[in-house]
Amino acid sequence: MRRREFGLGALGLVVVPAWAQGVKVLKVANTAGVMDAQQCFITCGQHPKLDFYKSEGVDVEYVNMASITQALQTLMTHQVQFGPMAPGILLPALAKEPSLDLVAVYEWLPRNANVIVVKPGSPIKSAADLAGKRVGVRNQGDPGIVVTKTMLAELGLKDDRNEYIAIGDGAPAGAAIDADRVDAMVTFDTAAARIELVGTKLRYVALTPKFNKVGSSWICVPRQALKDDRKAYVGLFRGMAKSTLFAHSNLDAAIDAHWAVYPETKPKGKTEEEGRKEMKFILKDRKENWMRRPDDPDQRFGPSSLDEWKAHLAVAAETSKNPELPKQVDVRRVFSNELIDEVNAFDRKAVVQLAQSFKA
């Protein structure tokens, strides 16, 4: 199998994990929509000098997605074997479709990676000012809609007068903001950084206090697949944990490792140094959001807490206008920490030392 992004193809087909030279290739839903060094926290471990995945008998292949909603659909139909998922989308989906037996097994963004951005002169000063406004989102399946509803609900406000406008990414989003087609945009930190790179000036508005403390995204897998291929998933997430620590310890090396594995994603029309500088700007906030907060008593990679998921469930019930949601979804079945101890069974100091001395 070639390690390249590719189209979804026939969505009605069921695809099983592939094998290449004795290695199980697991497909991931890439909700960023593009393949570039933004994924270095996963991809750097694919470099042959590191082999964080193949040493575990697995490898990763990307399937580009337009949204998290599309990722959910492809997980349901086994087009991919794992993918990121936001609780605000997952929990209502589980209530509507009880047969959707997905389980969140690895929290890959343990800090809040969402942002509110506006033009520097905007009258919007706080999240409360989003009520009744035109809010830009990447697309109509984007978590930005749920995030906005969540923050307004925390403040006791409604979004019934809000208009959610799809403005895309990068230059199109920047143009929409500059032309005042939206009053604000709610998106991920990396998406906002890409808008800044095209020349649009942005001011960041603080998230609401409670929402700011919750994690952003988990990796979900089909429950039966987890049961059938437990060893493969342990290896997958151990490789991801090592890769994340490596990238956090030496972002330059992780970007170079990504380009070595995926040379087609090297910057076009600019030098590698210029491309690396831009990617480091895109990842300036995300780099810290990969890691758990310093005051978190559990510093392992990937664990969830029941309290965290209960909080997400309460918010999802409010934003989906479904007060019965807590009765419809058993939150204790939504997540699992059964892999976490095994995933973290590696020498962190050795990975950090390797990152500090690595040359792609």
Tab-separated table of C-alpha atoms in Angstrom:
chain	number	residue	atom	x	y	z
A	1	MET	CA	0.000	0.000	0.000
A	2	ARG	CA	1.199	3.489	-0.832
A	3	ARG	CA	1.209	5.971	2.020
A	4	ARG	CA	-0.781	8.701	0.313
A	5	GLU	CA	-4.048	10.416	0.969
A	6	PHE	CA	-6.754	9.072	-1.278
A	7	GLY	CA	-10.437	9.506	-2.004
A	8	LEU	CA	-13.155	7.588	-0.223
A	9	GLY	CA	-14.105	5.583	-3.286
A	10	ALA	CA	-17.266	3.489	-3.021
A	11	LEU	CA	-18.611	4.341	0.420
A	12	GLY	CA	-20.941	1.378	0.451
A	13	LEU	CA	-18.112	-1.148	0.514
A	14	VAL	CA	-16.786	-2.703	3.696
A	15	VAL	CA	-12.997	-2.517	3.832
A	16	VAL	CA	-10.975	-4.722	6.155
A	17	PRO	CA	-7.503	-3.852	7.451
A	18	ALA	CA	-4.829	-4.631	4.876
A	19	TRP	CA	-1.573	-6.472	5.338
A	20	ALA	CA	1.771	-5.368	3.881
A	21	GLN	CA	4.895	-7.420	4.522
A	22	GLY	CA	3.477	-8.907	7.698
A	23	VAL	CA	2.335	-5.517	9.017
A	24	LYS	CA	-1.356	-4.733	9.575
A	25	VAL	CA	-2.204	-1.426	7.925
A	26	LEU	CA	-4.897	0.446	9.856
A	27	LYS	CA	-6.722	3.268	8.083
A	28	VAL	CA	-7.422	6.508	9.913
A	29	ALA	CA	-10.044	9.147	9.149
A	30	ASN	CA	-8.076	12.331	8.523
A	31	THR	CA	-10.553	15.072	9.447
A	32	ALA	CA	-8.011	17.788	8.668
A	33	GLY	CA	-8.921	17.080	5.045
A	34	VAL	CA	-5.345	17.396	3.809
A	35	MET	CA	-2.178	15.425	4.351
A	36	ASP	CA	0.693	17.571	5.598
A	37	ALA	CA	3.090	17.888	8.493
A	38	GLN	CA	0.219	18.865	10.803
A	39	GLN	CA	-0.025	15.077	11.276
A	40	CYS	CA	3.636	14.748	12.320
A	41	PHE	CA	2.571	13.796	15.855
A	42	ILE	CA	1.429	10.513	14.294
A	43	THR	CA	3.523	10.215	11.160
A	44	CYS	CA	7.008	10.840	12.540
A	45	GLY	CA	6.932	7.378	14.123
A	46	GLN	CA	6.628	5.872	10.634
A	47	HIS	CA	10.171	6.978	9.770
A	48	PRO	CA	12.330	3.862	9.251
A	49	LYS	CA	14.896	5.109	11.775
A	50	LEU	CA	12.162	5.139	14.413
A	51	ASP	CA	9.671	2.425	13.358
A	52	PHE	CA	7.400	3.073	16.333
A	53	TYR	CA	4.536	1.345	14.507
A	54	LYS	CA	6.081	-1.450	12.461
A	55	SER	CA	7.928	-2.670	15.537
A	56	GLU	CA	4.423	-3.252	16.943
A	57	GLY	CA	3.263	-5.053	13.773
A	58	VAL	CA	1.065	-2.168	12.533
A	59	ASP	CA	1.202	0.826	10.239
A	60	VAL	CA	-1.078	3.796	9.488
A	61	GLU	CA	-2.695	4.916	6.244
A	62	TYR	CA	-4.717	8.105	5.843
A	63	VAL	CA	-8.158	8.613	4.340
A	64	ASN	CA	-9.016	12.295	3.905
A	65	MET	CA	-12.356	13.433	5.305
A	66	ALA	CA	-14.330	16.637	4.816
A	67	SER	CA	-15.636	16.635	8.411
A	68	ILE	CA	-15.939	14.693	11.659
A	69	THR	CA	-19.458	13.763	10.575
A	70	GLN	CA	-18.016	12.024	7.531
A	71	ALA	CA	-15.468	10.299	9.757
A	72	LEU	CA	-18.338	8.968	11.862
A	73	GLN	CA	-20.021	7.549	8.760
A	74	THR	CA	-16.885	5.804	7.571
A	75	LEU	CA	-16.277	4.314	11.003
A	76	MET	CA	-19.832	2.975	10.946
A	77	THR	CA	-19.245	1.291	7.574
A	78	HIS	CA	-15.723	0.092	8.444
A	79	GLN	CA	-14.104	2.205	5.733
A	80	VAL	CA	-11.507	3.094	8.368
A	81	GLN	CA	-10.363	1.341	11.521
A	82	PHE	CA	-10.001	4.413	13.738
A	83	GLY	CA	-10.685	8.115	13.691
A	84	PRO	CA	-10.979	11.276	15.800
A	85	MET	CA	-14.329	12.135	17.304
A	86	ALA	CA	-15.755	15.080	19.245
A	87	PRO	CA	-18.162	14.144	22.090
A	88	GLY	CA	-20.688	16.753	20.973
A	89	ILE	CA	-21.129	14.848	17.717
A	90	LEU	CA	-20.613	11.293	18.968
A	91	LEU	CA	-23.043	11.279	21.900
A	92	PRO	CA	-26.175	12.451	20.035
A	93	ALA	CA	-25.286	10.038	17.217
A	94	LEU	CA	-25.196	7.135	19.689
A	95	ALA	CA	-28.646	8.115	20.967
A	96	LYS	CA	-30.115	8.215	17.455
A	97	GLU	CA	-28.446	5.002	16.332
A	98	PRO	CA	-28.014	2.512	19.230
A	99	SER	CA	-26.338	0.012	16.888
A	100	LEU	CA	-23.477	2.460	16.394
A	101	ASP	CA	-21.143	0.557	18.688
A	102	LEU	CA	-18.096	2.811	18.796
A	103	VAL	CA	-15.858	3.251	21.806
A	104	ALA	CA	-13.460	6.110	22.568
A	105	VAL	CA	-10.201	4.474	23.590
A	106	TYR	CA	-7.562	7.205	23.336
A	107	GLU	CA	-7.806	10.924	24.107
A	108	TRP	CA	-5.365	12.421	21.613
A	109	LEU	CA	-6.181	16.078	22.352
A	110	PRO	CA	-6.386	16.249	26.156
A	111	ARG	CA	-6.516	20.054	26.174
A	112	ASN	CA	-9.049	22.285	24.476
A	113	ALA	CA	-7.847	23.035	20.951
A	114	ASN	CA	-10.867	25.131	19.917
A	115	VAL	CA	-10.581	28.872	19.366
A	116	ILE	CA	-12.818	31.882	18.732
A	117	VAL	CA	-11.315	34.353	16.264
A	118	VAL	CA	-12.529	37.745	15.078
A	119	LYS	CA	-11.179	40.762	13.195
A	120	PRO	CA	-8.980	42.975	15.415
A	121	GLY	CA	-11.605	45.771	15.495
A	122	SER	CA	-14.575	43.481	16.140
A	123	PRO	CA	-17.031	44.473	18.906
A	124	ILE	CA	-17.043	40.827	20.040
A	125	LYS	CA	-15.083	40.751	23.299
A	126	SER	CA	-16.235	37.482	24.895
A	127	ALA	CA	-17.928	34.209	24.031
A	128	ALA	CA	-21.225	35.684	25.246
A	129	ASP	CA	-21.111	38.119	22.338
A	130	LEU	CA	-21.479	35.217	19.886
A	131	ALA	CA	-25.207	35.007	20.660
A	132	GLY	CA	-27.232	36.042	17.625
A	133	LYS	CA	-24.171	36.414	15.425
A	134	ARG	CA	-23.028	35.001	12.074
A	135	VAL	CA	-20.496	32.355	13.069
A	136	GLY	CA	-18.090	31.011	10.486
A	137	VAL	CA	-17.327	27.276	10.501
A	138	ARG	CA	-15.302	25.158	8.081
A	139	ASN	CA	-18.383	23.247	6.886
A	140	GLN	CA	-21.841	22.310	8.091
A	141	GLY	CA	-20.536	19.096	9.679
A	142	ASP	CA	-17.836	20.916	11.601
A	143	PRO	CA	-17.535	20.799	15.419
A	144	GLY	CA	-17.481	24.603	15.480
A	145	ILE	CA	-21.276	24.605	15.500
A	146	VAL	CA	-21.487	22.328	18.533
A	147	VAL	CA	-18.664	24.234	20.246
A	148	THR	CA	-20.539	27.528	19.860
A	149	LYS	CA	-23.762	25.997	21.186
A	150	THR	CA	-21.825	24.493	24.101
A	151	MET	CA	-20.258	27.778	25.179
A	152	LEU	CA	-23.512	29.722	24.899
A	153	ALA	CA	-25.330	27.025	26.883
A	154	GLU	CA	-22.699	27.319	29.631
A	155	LEU	CA	-23.474	31.022	29.817
A	156	GLY	CA	-27.240	30.437	29.902
A	157	LEU	CA	-27.649	31.838	26.401
A	158	LYS	CA	-29.330	30.428	23.308
A	159	ASP	CA	-28.140	30.195	19.727
A	160	ASP	CA	-31.607	30.297	18.157
A	161	ARG	CA	-30.759	33.537	16.368
A	162	ASN	CA	-27.307	32.417	15.273
A	163	GLU	CA	-26.427	31.788	11.648
A	164	TYR	CA	-23.700	29.215	10.959
A	165	ILE	CA	-21.941	29.881	7.668
A	166	ALA	CA	-19.524	27.467	5.990
A	167	ILE	CA	-16.442	29.457	4.941
A	168	GLY	CA	-13.883	26.700	4.430
A	169	ASP	CA	-10.218	26.861	5.423
A	170	GLY	CA	-7.220	29.057	4.791
A	171	ALA	CA	-7.603	31.789	2.172
A	172	PRO	CA	-11.397	31.368	1.616
A	173	ALA	CA	-12.011	31.592	5.355
A	174	GLY	CA	-9.710	34.585	5.628
A	175	ALA	CA	-11.521	36.335	2.788
A	176	ALA	CA	-14.892	35.744	4.477
A	177	ILE	CA	-13.604	37.232	7.720
A	178	ASP	CA	-11.958	40.217	5.996
A	179	ALA	CA	-15.119	40.927	3.990
A	180	ASP	CA	-17.323	40.764	7.124
A	181	ARG	CA	-19.397	37.885	5.754
A	182	VAL	CA	-19.169	36.447	9.271
A	183	ASP	CA	-18.851	38.127	12.659
A	184	ALA	CA	-16.540	35.477	14.103
A	185	MET	CA	-15.166	32.033	13.383
A	186	VAL	CA	-15.116	29.097	15.803
A	187	THR	CA	-12.594	26.502	14.729
A	188	PHE	CA	-9.498	24.556	15.755
A	189	ASP	CA	-6.208	26.249	16.668
A	190	THR	CA	-4.436	24.876	13.589
A	191	ALA	CA	-7.170	26.107	11.230
A	192	ALA	CA	-6.970	29.608	12.711
A	193	ALA	CA	-3.190	29.615	12.299
A	194	ARG	CA	-3.583	28.718	8.603
A	195	ILE	CA	-5.878	31.718	8.177
A	196	GLU	CA	-3.271	33.975	9.763
A	197	LEU	CA	-0.651	32.616	7.370
A	198	VAL	CA	-2.579	33.902	4.340
A	199	GLY	CA	-2.435	37.412	5.787
A	200	THR	CA	-5.724	37.784	7.641
A	201	LYS	CA	-5.294	39.546	10.977
A	202	LEU	CA	-7.115	37.810	13.808
A	203	ARG	CA	-7.860	38.521	17.447
A	204	TYR	CA	-8.440	35.548	19.728
A	205	VAL	CA	-11.382	35.617	22.144
A	206	ALA	CA	-11.276	33.515	25.322
A	207	LEU	CA	-13.312	30.316	25.555
A	208	THR	CA	-15.830	29.969	28.375
A	209	PRO	CA	-14.231	28.817	31.671
A	210	LYS	CA	-15.810	25.365	32.045
A	211	PHE	CA	-15.549	24.451	28.390
A	212	ASN	CA	-11.917	25.542	28.320
A	213	LYS	CA	-11.037	22.812	30.819
A	214	VAL	CA	-12.292	19.833	28.796
A	215	GLY	CA	-10.412	17.806	26.212
A	216	SER	CA	-11.105	18.273	22.526
A	217	SER	CA	-10.969	14.953	20.744
A	218	TRP	CA	-10.732	11.220	21.208
A	219	ILE	CA	-9.866	8.336	18.912
A	220	CYS	CA	-12.810	5.988	18.389
A	221	VAL	CA	-12.764	2.399	17.161
A	222	PRO	CA	-15.561	-0.111	16.513
A	223	ARG	CA	-16.084	-2.146	19.677
A	224	GLN	CA	-15.975	-5.498	17.885
A	225	ALA	CA	-12.762	-4.524	16.084
A	226	LEU	CA	-11.208	-3.622	19.432
A	227	LYS	CA	-12.113	-7.067	20.712
A	228	ASP	CA	-10.876	-8.876	17.601
A	229	ASP	CA	-7.655	-6.877	17.107
A	230	ARG	CA	-6.785	-5.747	20.619
A	231	LYS	CA	-3.040	-6.333	20.198
A	232	ALA	CA	-2.971	-4.289	16.986
A	233	TYR	CA	-4.740	-1.367	18.665
A	234	VAL	CA	-2.373	-1.466	21.641
A	235	GLY	CA	0.534	-1.282	19.203
A	236	LEU	CA	-1.137	1.477	17.216
A	237	PHE	CA	-1.701	3.738	20.192
A	238	ARG	CA	1.675	2.971	21.747
A	239	GLY	CA	3.228	4.051	18.452
A	240	MET	CA	1.064	7.174	18.506
A	241	ALA	CA	2.048	7.977	22.093
A	242	LYS	CA	5.747	7.620	21.254
A	243	SER	CA	5.297	9.732	18.118
A	244	THR	CA	3.464	12.447	20.054
A	245	LEU	CA	6.187	12.620	22.696
A	246	PHE	CA	8.853	12.664	19.977
A	247	ALA	CA	7.105	15.527	18.122
A	248	HIS	CA	6.600	17.532	21.301
A	249	SER	CA	10.252	17.064	22.240
A	250	ASN	CA	11.647	18.108	18.838
A	251	LEU	CA	9.083	19.559	16.444
A	252	ASP	CA	11.678	20.304	13.749
A	253	ALA	CA	12.775	16.663	13.693
A	254	ALA	CA	9.161	15.466	13.599
A	255	ILE	CA	8.385	17.706	10.611
A	256	ASP	CA	11.500	16.446	8.799
A	257	ALA	CA	10.538	12.841	9.600
A	258	HIS	CA	7.064	13.452	8.193
A	259	TRP	CA	8.483	14.844	4.955
A	260	ALA	CA	10.849	11.893	4.657
A	261	VAL	CA	7.927	9.453	4.871
A	262	TYR	CA	5.514	11.574	2.806
A	263	PRO	CA	7.756	13.506	0.370
A	264	GLU	CA	4.757	14.541	-1.747
A	265	THR	CA	3.637	16.784	1.144
A	266	LYS	CA	6.780	18.917	1.113
A	267	PRO	CA	6.040	22.625	0.575
A	268	LYS	CA	5.571	23.710	-3.030
A	269	GLY	CA	6.976	26.983	-4.333
A	270	LYS	CA	9.038	27.633	-1.207
A	271	THR	CA	12.104	26.309	0.528
A	272	GLU	CA	11.910	23.587	3.149
A	273	GLU	CA	13.036	26.122	5.725
A	274	GLU	CA	10.142	28.435	4.791
A	275	GLY	CA	7.747	25.477	4.881
A	276	ARG	CA	9.067	24.347	8.256
A	277	LYS	CA	8.664	27.864	9.681
A	278	GLU	CA	5.031	27.975	8.512
A	279	MET	CA	4.256	24.523	9.894
A	280	LYS	CA	5.773	25.427	13.260
A	281	PHE	CA	3.487	28.475	13.309
A	282	ILE	CA	0.468	26.276	12.534
A	283	LEU	CA	1.434	23.922	15.370
A	284	LYS	CA	2.461	26.610	17.866
A	285	ASP	CA	-0.594	25.984	20.077
A	286	ARG	CA	-1.435	22.448	18.993
A	287	LYS	CA	2.014	21.280	20.140
A	288	GLU	CA	1.028	21.892	23.765
A	289	ASN	CA	-2.518	20.620	23.281
A	290	TRP	CA	-1.098	17.180	22.390
A	291	MET	CA	0.087	16.914	26.001
A	292	ARG	CA	-1.820	16.741	29.260
A	293	ARG	CA	-1.933	19.807	31.472
A	294	PRO	CA	0.965	19.971	33.945
A	295	ASP	CA	-1.470	19.888	36.873
A	296	ASP	CA	-3.298	16.789	35.576
A	297	PRO	CA	-2.769	13.990	38.138
A	298	ASP	CA	-2.818	11.419	35.316
A	299	GLN	CA	0.075	12.111	32.947
A	300	ARG	CA	-0.394	8.977	30.848
A	301	PHE	CA	-1.099	9.308	27.165
A	302	GLY	CA	-4.726	8.741	26.227
A	303	PRO	CA	-6.820	8.163	29.396
A	304	SER	CA	-10.384	9.378	29.878
A	305	SER	CA	-12.301	10.051	33.076
A	306	LEU	CA	-15.936	9.318	33.877
A	307	ASP	CA	-16.450	12.862	35.182
A	308	GLU	CA	-15.132	14.281	31.914
A	309	TRP	CA	-17.558	12.226	29.838
A	310	LYS	CA	-20.466	12.992	32.178
A	311	ALA	CA	-19.749	16.683	31.662
A	312	HIS	CA	-19.725	16.209	27.893
A	313	LEU	CA	-22.987	14.249	28.087
A	314	ALA	CA	-24.709	17.022	30.045
A	315	VAL	CA	-23.525	19.595	27.531
A	316	ALA	CA	-24.580	17.425	24.576
A	317	ALA	CA	-28.065	17.045	26.080
A	318	GLU	CA	-28.360	20.821	26.245
A	319	THR	CA	-26.930	21.619	22.809
A	320	SER	CA	-28.878	18.859	21.027
A	321	LYS	CA	-32.061	19.935	22.849
A	322	ASN	CA	-32.558	16.361	24.002
A	323	PRO	CA	-32.997	16.220	27.799
A	324	GLU	CA	-33.414	12.429	27.537
A	325	LEU	CA	-29.885	11.968	26.197
A	326	PRO	CA	-28.366	10.937	29.580
A	327	LYS	CA	-30.964	8.154	29.772
A	328	GLN	CA	-30.414	7.087	26.171
A	329	VAL	CA	-26.624	6.844	26.320
A	330	ASP	CA	-24.731	4.885	28.968
A	331	VAL	CA	-21.664	7.096	29.160
A	332	ARG	CA	-19.701	4.351	30.909
A	333	ARG	CA	-19.824	2.359	27.673
A	334	VAL	CA	-18.795	5.269	25.484
A	335	PHE	CA	-15.146	5.246	26.562
A	336	SER	CA	-12.633	2.681	27.734
A	337	ASN	CA	-9.221	2.904	29.404
A	338	GLU	CA	-8.533	-0.796	28.978
A	339	LEU	CA	-5.567	-0.214	26.646
A	340	ILE	CA	-3.979	2.735	28.417
A	341	ASP	CA	-1.540	0.974	30.762
A	342	GLU	CA	-0.184	-1.143	27.909
A	343	VAL	CA	-0.059	1.848	25.569
A	344	ASN	CA	2.129	3.707	28.082
A	345	ALA	CA	4.488	0.782	28.675
A	346	PHE	CA	7.532	2.392	27.082
A	347	ASP	CA	10.601	4.383	28.149
A	348	ARG	CA	9.702	8.070	27.868
A	349	LYS	CA	13.233	9.255	28.566
A	350	ALA	CA	14.570	7.121	25.730
A	351	VAL	CA	12.048	8.634	23.287
A	352	VAL	CA	12.921	12.188	24.386
A	353	GLN	CA	16.646	11.484	24.024
A	354	LEU	CA	16.056	9.983	20.591
A	355	ALA	CA	14.094	13.073	19.526
A	356	GLN	CA	16.806	15.417	20.706
A	357	SER	CA	19.506	13.653	18.688
A	358	PHE	CA	17.454	12.624	15.639
A	359	LYS	CA	18.497	13.479	12.076
A	360	ALA	CA	16.129	12.465	9.292
